[in-house]
Amino acid sequence: LSQKVQAIYLWWHKPVIDQELLQSLPNLKVIANSGVGMDHLDLKLVSSFGVKMANAPRAVSSSTADAGMALLLASARRLVEVHHIAISPSMDYNEADILGVKVTGATLGIIGMGRIGYKIALRAKAFEMNILYHNRTRRKVQEEQAVGATYCEKLDSLLQQADFVMVVVSLTPQTRNLIGKRELELMKPTATLINISRGAVVDQEALVTALQTGVLGAAALDVTHPEPLPRDHPLLKLKNVLITPHLGIKTDKATYMITEEAVENILAALNGLPIPSEV
């Protein structure tokens, strides 16, 4: 069928797009990805074959923003810990041991104010949070005012002020280990780091050390590096860490919408029309 294949729909990074596959599909026109992140693709290699690429930002942004806020709230109120207390046979606990962190009025720092980051800001506004953001380009003043967000030109400024830091950037050579030992030490010792981007954006060894030594208060991670983590990884043993298995886009409606968006991109490419979500 190699002569007939004109499009590939990538679901959870499969099939693997390598040189061998691209060489075997001479009539391939487009690769449509089931999500936003494209770090699993060698974009230069794909484009060298004259193949166009598309992702699905519209379909995933709301579900991913929901997941980010869910992690923030669950970590702040220690929901996993208190769930186990609530279902334990003895229900024996000291109220001081389950004190959470107040979200209302707290400062949220959003690193990456793209489509998803902005939707997180909208949700955080409803929780009356003070919102700071750092982005490669500043948002329009009207957009900032709509969510009450303040732009931090320097990432350091955001890290020093925020009670919660939400990482929402794409994984690129520039963002790999964006949050390392230096950045973690800039954060408040009571702060929480939430990562819904890619695991490699955070230096995990530095994160473990920061969480073990009290440099950082807590972390809530929907992504790790690798995924899943080895079962003996120290992050899995820390009480001040909440980890979910990359569930950002995993809702029934988002999954359906991703497929619709991918098909829309594929049909446009095959018919010589502008691709709605071309990368």
PDB file of C-alpha atoms in Angstrom:
ATOM      1  CA  LEU A   1       0.000   0.000   0.000  1.00  0.00           C
ATOM      2  CA  SER A   2       3.019   2.306   0.142  1.00  0.00           C
ATOM      3  CA  GLN A   3       2.146   3.963  -3.184  1.00  0.00           C
ATOM      4  CA  LYS A   4      -1.379   4.722  -1.985  1.00  0.00           C
ATOM      5  CA  VAL A   5      -0.642   6.266   1.412  1.00  0.00           C
ATOM      6  CA  GLN A   6      -1.045  10.046   1.275  1.00  0.00           C
ATOM      7  CA  ALA A   7      -1.668  10.861   4.939  1.00  0.00           C
ATOM      8  CA  ILE A   8      -0.687   9.606   8.392  1.00  0.00           C
ATOM      9  CA  TYR A   9      -2.732  10.186  11.519  1.00  0.00           C
ATOM     10  CA  LEU A  10      -0.401   9.957  14.537  1.00  0.00           C
ATOM     11  CA  TRP A  11      -2.036   8.650  17.697  1.00  0.00           C
ATOM     12  CA  TRP A  12       0.116   8.782  20.836  1.00  0.00           C
ATOM     13  CA  HIS A  13       3.314   9.064  18.777  1.00  0.00           C
ATOM     14  CA  LYS A  14       2.539   6.004  16.627  1.00  0.00           C
ATOM     15  CA  PRO A  15       3.573   5.043  14.033  1.00  0.00           C
ATOM     16  CA  VAL A  16       7.148   6.219  14.604  1.00  0.00           C
ATOM     17  CA  ILE A  17       8.033   8.648  11.831  1.00  0.00           C
ATOM     18  CA  ASP A  18      11.617   7.932  10.792  1.00  0.00           C
ATOM     19  CA  GLN A  19      13.610   8.185   7.581  1.00  0.00           C
ATOM     20  CA  GLU A  20      12.859   4.593   6.619  1.00  0.00           C
ATOM     21  CA  LEU A  21       9.101   5.135   6.823  1.00  0.00           C
ATOM     22  CA  LEU A  22       9.236   8.446   4.952  1.00  0.00           C
ATOM     23  CA  GLN A  23      11.315   6.899   2.166  1.00  0.00           C
ATOM     24  CA  SER A  24       8.804   4.060   1.842  1.00  0.00           C
ATOM     25  CA  LEU A  25       5.850   6.441   1.276  1.00  0.00           C
ATOM     26  CA  PRO A  26       6.595   8.401  -1.917  1.00  0.00           C
ATOM     27  CA  ASN A  27       3.130   9.965  -2.137  1.00  0.00           C
ATOM     28  CA  LEU A  28       2.816  11.052   1.494  1.00  0.00           C
ATOM     29  CA  LYS A  29       1.483  14.621   1.719  1.00  0.00           C
ATOM     30  CA  VAL A  30       0.630  15.260   5.357  1.00  0.00           C
ATOM     31  CA  ILE A  31       1.138  14.004   8.913  1.00  0.00           C
ATOM     32  CA  ALA A  32      -1.631  14.943  11.360  1.00  0.00           C
ATOM     33  CA  ASN A  33      -0.801  14.755  15.057  1.00  0.00           C
ATOM     34  CA  SER A  34      -3.287  13.919  17.821  1.00  0.00           C
ATOM     35  CA  GLY A  35      -2.277  16.723  20.154  1.00  0.00           C
ATOM     36  CA  VAL A  36      -0.294  19.944  20.331  1.00  0.00           C
ATOM     37  CA  GLY A  37       3.244  18.833  21.207  1.00  0.00           C
ATOM     38  CA  MET A  38       5.434  17.933  18.223  1.00  0.00           C
ATOM     39  CA  ASP A  39       8.647  17.094  20.095  1.00  0.00           C
ATOM     40  CA  HIS A  40       8.360  13.422  19.056  1.00  0.00           C
ATOM     41  CA  LEU A  41       8.787  14.431  15.400  1.00  0.00           C
ATOM     42  CA  ASP A  42      11.959  15.416  13.586  1.00  0.00           C
ATOM     43  CA  LEU A  43      10.360  18.409  11.878  1.00  0.00           C
ATOM     44  CA  LYS A  44      13.353  19.111   9.638  1.00  0.00           C
ATOM     45  CA  LEU A  45      13.453  15.499   8.454  1.00  0.00           C
ATOM     46  CA  VAL A  46       9.731  15.456   7.683  1.00  0.00           C
ATOM     47  CA  SER A  47       9.829  18.775   5.821  1.00  0.00           C
ATOM     48  CA  SER A  48      12.861  17.613   3.794  1.00  0.00           C
ATOM     49  CA  PHE A  49      10.523  15.050   2.218  1.00  0.00           C
ATOM     50  CA  GLY A  50       8.069  17.813   1.283  1.00  0.00           C
ATOM     51  CA  VAL A  51       5.536  16.504   3.779  1.00  0.00           C
ATOM     52  CA  LYS A  52       3.301  18.968   5.617  1.00  0.00           C
ATOM     53  CA  MET A  53       2.501  18.671   9.321  1.00  0.00           C
ATOM     54  CA  ALA A  54      -0.478  19.613  11.458  1.00  0.00           C
ATOM     55  CA  ASN A  55      -1.393  19.369  15.125  1.00  0.00           C
ATOM     56  CA  ALA A  56      -4.659  19.724  17.054  1.00  0.00           C
ATOM     57  CA  PRO A  57      -4.479  22.777  19.328  1.00  0.00           C
ATOM     58  CA  ARG A  58      -8.167  23.676  19.260  1.00  0.00           C
ATOM     59  CA  ALA A  59      -9.319  20.272  20.455  1.00  0.00           C
ATOM     60  CA  VAL A  60      -6.972  19.870  23.397  1.00  0.00           C
ATOM     61  CA  SER A  61      -6.653  23.303  24.983  1.00  0.00           C
ATOM     62  CA  SER A  62      -9.723  23.263  27.252  1.00  0.00           C
ATOM     63  CA  SER A  63      -9.187  19.735  28.572  1.00  0.00           C
ATOM     64  CA  THR A  64      -5.510  20.424  29.245  1.00  0.00           C
ATOM     65  CA  ALA A  65      -6.344  23.673  31.050  1.00  0.00           C
ATOM     66  CA  ASP A  66      -8.903  21.773  33.149  1.00  0.00           C
ATOM     67  CA  ALA A  67      -6.249  19.186  34.037  1.00  0.00           C
ATOM     68  CA  GLY A  68      -3.811  21.926  35.056  1.00  0.00           C
ATOM     69  CA  MET A  69      -6.311  23.511  37.421  1.00  0.00           C
ATOM     70  CA  ALA A  70      -7.321  20.094  38.768  1.00  0.00           C
ATOM     71  CA  LEU A  71      -3.684  19.370  39.650  1.00  0.00           C
ATOM     72  CA  LEU A  72      -3.290  22.773  41.281  1.00  0.00           C
ATOM     73  CA  LEU A  73      -6.398  22.323  43.421  1.00  0.00           C
ATOM     74  CA  ALA A  74      -5.722  18.678  44.290  1.00  0.00           C
ATOM     75  CA  SER A  75      -2.169  19.475  45.376  1.00  0.00           C
ATOM     76  CA  ALA A  76      -3.172  22.595  47.319  1.00  0.00           C
ATOM     77  CA  ARG A  77      -5.886  20.758  49.264  1.00  0.00           C
ATOM     78  CA  ARG A  78      -3.913  17.461  49.466  1.00  0.00           C
ATOM     79  CA  LEU A  79      -6.861  15.532  48.065  1.00  0.00           C
ATOM     80  CA  VAL A  80      -5.046  12.233  47.513  1.00  0.00           C
ATOM     81  CA  GLU A  81      -3.672  12.209  51.075  1.00  0.00           C
ATOM     82  CA  VAL A  82      -6.974  13.079  52.687  1.00  0.00           C
ATOM     83  CA  HIS A  83      -8.855  10.581  50.512  1.00  0.00           C
ATOM     84  CA  HIS A  84      -6.746   7.783  51.990  1.00  0.00           C
ATOM     85  CA  ILE A  85      -7.382   9.142  55.478  1.00  0.00           C
ATOM     86  CA  ALA A  86     -11.131   9.319  54.822  1.00  0.00           C
ATOM     87  CA  ILE A  87     -11.333   5.671  53.716  1.00  0.00           C
ATOM     88  CA  SER A  88      -8.910   4.302  56.320  1.00  0.00           C
ATOM     89  CA  PRO A  89     -10.354   1.961  58.997  1.00  0.00           C
ATOM     90  CA  SER A  90      -9.355   4.215  61.882  1.00  0.00           C
ATOM     91  CA  MET A  91      -9.886   7.688  60.408  1.00  0.00           C
ATOM     92  CA  ASP A  92      -7.162   8.675  62.872  1.00  0.00           C
ATOM     93  CA  TYR A  93      -5.567  11.991  62.007  1.00  0.00           C
ATOM     94  CA  ASN A  94      -4.526  15.331  63.387  1.00  0.00           C
ATOM     95  CA  GLU A  95      -6.158  18.320  61.713  1.00  0.00           C
ATOM     96  CA  ALA A  96      -2.807  20.083  61.576  1.00  0.00           C
ATOM     97  CA  ASP A  97      -1.534  17.236  59.375  1.00  0.00           C
ATOM     98  CA  ILE A  98      -4.066  17.878  56.625  1.00  0.00           C
ATOM     99  CA  LEU A  99      -3.886  21.635  56.367  1.00  0.00           C
ATOM    100  CA  GLY A 100      -3.849  22.685  52.733  1.00  0.00           C
ATOM    101  CA  VAL A 101      -2.821  25.850  50.922  1.00  0.00           C
ATOM    102  CA  LYS A 102      -5.422  28.526  50.230  1.00  0.00           C
ATOM    103  CA  VAL A 103      -5.899  29.057  46.497  1.00  0.00           C
ATOM    104  CA  THR A 104      -8.138  32.140  46.579  1.00  0.00           C
ATOM    105  CA  GLY A 105      -5.946  35.222  46.579  1.00  0.00           C
ATOM    106  CA  ALA A 106      -2.761  33.246  45.916  1.00  0.00           C
ATOM    107  CA  THR A 107      -0.386  34.203  43.106  1.00  0.00           C
ATOM    108  CA  LEU A 108      -0.247  31.953  40.050  1.00  0.00           C
ATOM    109  CA  GLY A 109       2.681  32.242  37.665  1.00  0.00           C
ATOM    110  CA  ILE A 110       2.001  30.849  34.185  1.00  0.00           C
ATOM    111  CA  ILE A 111       5.064  30.032  32.086  1.00  0.00           C
ATOM    112  CA  GLY A 112       3.835  29.932  28.491  1.00  0.00           C
ATOM    113  CA  MET A 113       0.774  32.062  27.734  1.00  0.00           C
ATOM    114  CA  GLY A 114      -0.344  30.411  24.536  1.00  0.00           C
ATOM    115  CA  ARG A 115      -3.775  28.968  23.889  1.00  0.00           C
ATOM    116  CA  ILE A 116      -3.682  26.631  26.897  1.00  0.00           C
ATOM    117  CA  GLY A 117      -1.943  29.096  29.206  1.00  0.00           C
ATOM    118  CA  TYR A 118      -4.559  31.725  28.512  1.00  0.00           C
ATOM    119  CA  LYS A 119      -7.382  29.293  29.298  1.00  0.00           C
ATOM    120  CA  ILE A 120      -5.678  28.503  32.596  1.00  0.00           C
ATOM    121  CA  ALA A 121      -5.607  32.238  33.326  1.00  0.00           C
ATOM    122  CA  LEU A 122      -9.350  32.430  32.657  1.00  0.00           C
ATOM    123  CA  ARG A 123      -9.951  29.638  35.151  1.00  0.00           C
ATOM    124  CA  ALA A 124      -7.580  31.114  37.725  1.00  0.00           C
ATOM    125  CA  LYS A 125      -9.385  34.453  37.517  1.00  0.00           C
ATOM    126  CA  ALA A 126     -12.555  32.700  38.660  1.00  0.00           C
ATOM    127  CA  PHE A 127     -10.607  31.565  41.749  1.00  0.00           C
ATOM    128  CA  GLU A 128      -9.625  35.205  42.408  1.00  0.00           C
ATOM    129  CA  MET A 129      -5.943  34.432  41.961  1.00  0.00           C
ATOM    130  CA  ASN A 130      -3.304  37.039  41.184  1.00  0.00           C
ATOM    131  CA  ILE A 131      -1.940  36.057  37.783  1.00  0.00           C
ATOM    132  CA  LEU A 132       1.578  36.589  36.483  1.00  0.00           C
ATOM    133  CA  TYR A 133       2.814  35.243  33.181  1.00  0.00           C
ATOM    134  CA  HIS A 134       6.038  34.872  31.225  1.00  0.00           C
ATOM    135  CA  ASN A 135       5.976  34.325  27.477  1.00  0.00           C
ATOM    136  CA  ARG A 136       8.241  34.840  24.481  1.00  0.00           C
ATOM    137  CA  THR A 137       5.877  37.555  23.287  1.00  0.00           C
ATOM    138  CA  ARG A 138       3.645  39.732  25.409  1.00  0.00           C
ATOM    139  CA  ARG A 139      -0.120  39.391  25.042  1.00  0.00           C
ATOM    140  CA  LYS A 140      -2.239  42.346  23.934  1.00  0.00           C
ATOM    141  CA  VAL A 141      -3.201  44.728  26.733  1.00  0.00           C
ATOM    142  CA  GLN A 142      -6.897  43.904  26.242  1.00  0.00           C
ATOM    143  CA  GLU A 143      -6.143  40.177  26.649  1.00  0.00           C
ATOM    144  CA  GLU A 144      -4.148  40.829  29.823  1.00  0.00           C
ATOM    145  CA  GLN A 145      -6.921  42.965  31.263  1.00  0.00           C
ATOM    146  CA  ALA A 146      -9.574  40.352  30.446  1.00  0.00           C
ATOM    147  CA  VAL A 147      -7.949  37.870  32.834  1.00  0.00           C
ATOM    148  CA  GLY A 148      -6.182  40.346  35.129  1.00  0.00           C
ATOM    149  CA  ALA A 149      -2.730  39.039  34.178  1.00  0.00           C
ATOM    150  CA  THR A 150       0.565  40.865  34.662  1.00  0.00           C
ATOM    151  CA  TYR A 151       3.436  40.275  32.246  1.00  0.00           C
ATOM    152  CA  CYS A 152       6.853  39.345  33.650  1.00  0.00           C
ATOM    153  CA  GLU A 153       9.534  39.999  31.067  1.00  0.00           C
ATOM    154  CA  LYS A 154      12.030  38.064  33.201  1.00  0.00           C
ATOM    155  CA  LEU A 155      11.220  34.515  34.261  1.00  0.00           C
ATOM    156  CA  ASP A 156      13.114  35.064  37.525  1.00  0.00           C
ATOM    157  CA  SER A 157      10.641  37.736  38.605  1.00  0.00           C
ATOM    158  CA  LEU A 158       7.697  35.353  38.149  1.00  0.00           C
ATOM    159  CA  LEU A 159       9.424  32.532  40.024  1.00  0.00           C
ATOM    160  CA  GLN A 160      10.236  34.729  43.007  1.00  0.00           C
ATOM    161  CA  GLN A 161       6.654  35.968  43.431  1.00  0.00           C
ATOM    162  CA  ALA A 162       4.412  32.996  42.618  1.00  0.00           C
ATOM    163  CA  ASP A 163       2.768  30.641  45.116  1.00  0.00           C
ATOM    164  CA  PHE A 164       1.947  28.266  42.269  1.00  0.00           C
ATOM    165  CA  VAL A 165       4.014  27.994  39.074  1.00  0.00           C
ATOM    166  CA  MET A 166       2.294  26.338  36.086  1.00  0.00           C
ATOM    167  CA  VAL A 167       4.545  25.247  33.194  1.00  0.00           C
ATOM    168  CA  VAL A 168       2.711  25.246  29.850  1.00  0.00           C
ATOM    169  CA  VAL A 169       5.423  25.436  27.177  1.00  0.00           C
ATOM    170  CA  SER A 170       6.299  23.251  24.198  1.00  0.00           C
ATOM    171  CA  LEU A 171       9.426  21.117  24.487  1.00  0.00           C
ATOM    172  CA  THR A 172      12.154  22.629  22.319  1.00  0.00           C
ATOM    173  CA  PRO A 173      15.950  22.817  22.647  1.00  0.00           C
ATOM    174  CA  GLN A 174      15.378  26.215  24.330  1.00  0.00           C
ATOM    175  CA  THR A 175      12.898  24.912  26.911  1.00  0.00           C
ATOM    176  CA  ARG A 176      14.627  21.625  27.819  1.00  0.00           C
ATOM    177  CA  ASN A 177      15.519  21.865  31.546  1.00  0.00           C
ATOM    178  CA  LEU A 178      13.960  25.335  31.600  1.00  0.00           C
ATOM    179  CA  ILE A 179      13.250  24.754  35.288  1.00  0.00           C
ATOM    180  CA  GLY A 180      16.514  23.625  36.869  1.00  0.00           C
ATOM    181  CA  LYS A 181      18.324  23.938  40.201  1.00  0.00           C
ATOM    182  CA  ARG A 182      18.763  27.721  39.914  1.00  0.00           C
ATOM    183  CA  GLU A 183      15.120  28.337  38.999  1.00  0.00           C
ATOM    184  CA  LEU A 184      13.817  26.065  41.786  1.00  0.00           C
ATOM    185  CA  GLU A 185      15.932  27.906  44.339  1.00  0.00           C
ATOM    186  CA  LEU A 186      14.393  31.189  43.207  1.00  0.00           C
ATOM    187  CA  MET A 187      10.910  29.936  44.076  1.00  0.00           C
ATOM    188  CA  LYS A 188       9.312  30.332  47.496  1.00  0.00           C
ATOM    189  CA  PRO A 189       9.965  27.354  49.808  1.00  0.00           C
ATOM    190  CA  THR A 190       6.169  27.078  50.184  1.00  0.00           C
ATOM    191  CA  ALA A 191       5.495  27.172  46.421  1.00  0.00           C
ATOM    192  CA  THR A 192       4.056  24.419  44.231  1.00  0.00           C
ATOM    193  CA  LEU A 193       5.347  23.562  40.754  1.00  0.00           C
ATOM    194  CA  ILE A 194       2.749  22.228  38.312  1.00  0.00           C
ATOM    195  CA  ASN A 195       3.962  20.791  35.012  1.00  0.00           C
ATOM    196  CA  ILE A 196       1.488  20.012  32.226  1.00  0.00           C
ATOM    197  CA  SER A 197       3.901  20.534  29.324  1.00  0.00           C
ATOM    198  CA  ARG A 198       6.597  17.867  28.899  1.00  0.00           C
ATOM    199  CA  GLY A 199       8.666  16.107  31.532  1.00  0.00           C
ATOM    200  CA  ALA A 200      12.005  17.178  30.061  1.00  0.00           C
ATOM    201  CA  VAL A 201      11.150  20.862  30.579  1.00  0.00           C
ATOM    202  CA  VAL A 202      11.986  20.289  34.269  1.00  0.00           C
ATOM    203  CA  ASP A 203      15.311  18.954  35.546  1.00  0.00           C
ATOM    204  CA  GLN A 204      13.895  16.014  37.517  1.00  0.00           C
ATOM    205  CA  GLU A 205      17.020  15.349  39.577  1.00  0.00           C
ATOM    206  CA  ALA A 206      17.039  18.972  40.702  1.00  0.00           C
ATOM    207  CA  LEU A 207      13.305  18.744  41.418  1.00  0.00           C
ATOM    208  CA  VAL A 208      13.740  15.677  43.621  1.00  0.00           C
ATOM    209  CA  THR A 209      16.484  17.408  45.613  1.00  0.00           C
ATOM    210  CA  ALA A 210      14.416  20.587  45.994  1.00  0.00           C
ATOM    211  CA  LEU A 211      11.403  18.639  47.259  1.00  0.00           C
ATOM    212  CA  GLN A 212      13.485  16.515  49.655  1.00  0.00           C
ATOM    213  CA  THR A 213      15.375  19.460  51.172  1.00  0.00           C
ATOM    214  CA  GLY A 214      12.511  21.946  51.564  1.00  0.00           C
ATOM    215  CA  VAL A 215      13.662  24.261  48.789  1.00  0.00           C
ATOM    216  CA  LEU A 216      10.244  23.682  47.194  1.00  0.00           C
ATOM    217  CA  GLY A 217       6.951  22.952  48.920  1.00  0.00           C
ATOM    218  CA  ALA A 218       5.258  20.585  46.477  1.00  0.00           C
ATOM    219  CA  ALA A 219       4.962  19.465  42.866  1.00  0.00           C
ATOM    220  CA  ALA A 220       2.020  18.281  40.766  1.00  0.00           C
ATOM    221  CA  LEU A 221       3.065  16.597  37.529  1.00  0.00           C
ATOM    222  CA  ASP A 222       1.002  15.349  34.617  1.00  0.00           C
ATOM    223  CA  VAL A 223       4.205  14.681  32.675  1.00  0.00           C
ATOM    224  CA  THR A 224       7.519  13.068  33.550  1.00  0.00           C
ATOM    225  CA  HIS A 225      10.662  11.951  31.760  1.00  0.00           C
ATOM    226  CA  PRO A 226      10.416   9.150  30.876  1.00  0.00           C
ATOM    227  CA  GLU A 227       6.743   8.183  30.951  1.00  0.00           C
ATOM    228  CA  PRO A 228       6.064   6.197  32.992  1.00  0.00           C
ATOM    229  CA  LEU A 229       8.846   6.679  35.519  1.00  0.00           C
ATOM    230  CA  PRO A 230      10.805   3.603  36.670  1.00  0.00           C
ATOM    231  CA  ARG A 231       8.960   2.122  39.636  1.00  0.00           C
ATOM    232  CA  ASP A 232      11.883   2.852  41.959  1.00  0.00           C
ATOM    233  CA  HIS A 233      12.122   6.538  40.990  1.00  0.00           C
ATOM    234  CA  PRO A 234      12.369   8.826  44.064  1.00  0.00           C
ATOM    235  CA  LEU A 235       9.554  11.092  42.795  1.00  0.00           C
ATOM    236  CA  LEU A 236       7.142   8.200  43.347  1.00  0.00           C
ATOM    237  CA  LYS A 237       8.059   8.013  47.032  1.00  0.00           C
ATOM    238  CA  LEU A 238       7.634  11.658  48.057  1.00  0.00           C
ATOM    239  CA  LYS A 239       4.491  12.706  49.950  1.00  0.00           C
ATOM    240  CA  ASN A 240       4.628  16.243  48.549  1.00  0.00           C
ATOM    241  CA  VAL A 241       4.350  15.055  44.940  1.00  0.00           C
ATOM    242  CA  LEU A 242       1.174  14.360  42.978  1.00  0.00           C
ATOM    243  CA  ILE A 243       1.627  12.534  39.653  1.00  0.00           C
ATOM    244  CA  THR A 244      -0.944  11.730  36.969  1.00  0.00           C
ATOM    245  CA  PRO A 245      -0.223   9.652  33.820  1.00  0.00           C
ATOM    246  CA  HIS A 246      -0.312  12.400  31.149  1.00  0.00           C
ATOM    247  CA  LEU A 247      -4.091  12.764  31.261  1.00  0.00           C
ATOM    248  CA  GLY A 248      -4.208  16.356  29.997  1.00  0.00           C
ATOM    249  CA  ILE A 249      -6.252  15.631  26.881  1.00  0.00           C
ATOM    250  CA  LYS A 250      -7.881  12.402  28.019  1.00  0.00           C
ATOM    251  CA  THR A 251     -11.567  13.223  28.085  1.00  0.00           C
ATOM    252  CA  ASP A 252     -14.258  11.655  25.951  1.00  0.00           C
ATOM    253  CA  LYS A 253     -15.109  14.843  24.057  1.00  0.00           C
ATOM    254  CA  ALA A 254     -11.500  15.960  23.571  1.00  0.00           C
ATOM    255  CA  THR A 255     -10.560  12.601  22.064  1.00  0.00           C
ATOM    256  CA  TYR A 256     -13.402  12.862  19.572  1.00  0.00           C
ATOM    257  CA  MET A 257     -12.582  16.492  18.754  1.00  0.00           C
ATOM    258  CA  ILE A 258      -8.895  15.643  18.202  1.00  0.00           C
ATOM    259  CA  THR A 259      -9.891  13.100  15.573  1.00  0.00           C
ATOM    260  CA  GLU A 260     -12.218  15.594  13.909  1.00  0.00           C
ATOM    261  CA  GLU A 261      -9.483  18.236  13.819  1.00  0.00           C
ATOM    262  CA  ALA A 262      -6.951  15.763  12.413  1.00  0.00           C
ATOM    263  CA  VAL A 263      -9.355  14.667   9.658  1.00  0.00           C
ATOM    264  CA  GLU A 264     -10.060  18.313   8.829  1.00  0.00           C
ATOM    265  CA  ASN A 265      -6.322  18.956   8.481  1.00  0.00           C
ATOM    266  CA  ILE A 266      -5.802  15.844   6.351  1.00  0.00           C
ATOM    267  CA  LEU A 267      -8.670  16.595   3.977  1.00  0.00           C
ATOM    268  CA  ALA A 268      -7.457  20.160   3.508  1.00  0.00           C
ATOM    269  CA  ALA A 269      -3.945  18.963   2.656  1.00  0.00           C
ATOM    270  CA  LEU A 270      -5.166  16.314   0.224  1.00  0.00           C
ATOM    271  CA  ASN A 271      -7.404  18.831  -1.543  1.00  0.00           C
ATOM    272  CA  GLY A 272      -4.701  21.478  -1.844  1.00  0.00           C
ATOM    273  CA  LEU A 273      -6.418  23.835   0.624  1.00  0.00           C
ATOM    274  CA  PRO A 274      -4.845  25.783   3.520  1.00  0.00           C
ATOM    275  CA  ILE A 275      -4.345  23.437   6.488  1.00  0.00           C
ATOM    276  CA  PRO A 276      -6.196  24.891   9.511  1.00  0.00           C
ATOM    277  CA  SER A 277      -3.575  23.803  12.089  1.00  0.00           C
ATOM    278  CA  GLU A 278      -0.433  23.525   9.993  1.00  0.00           C
ATOM    279  CA  VAL A 279       2.815  23.500  11.958  1.00  0.00           C
TER     280      VAL A 279
END
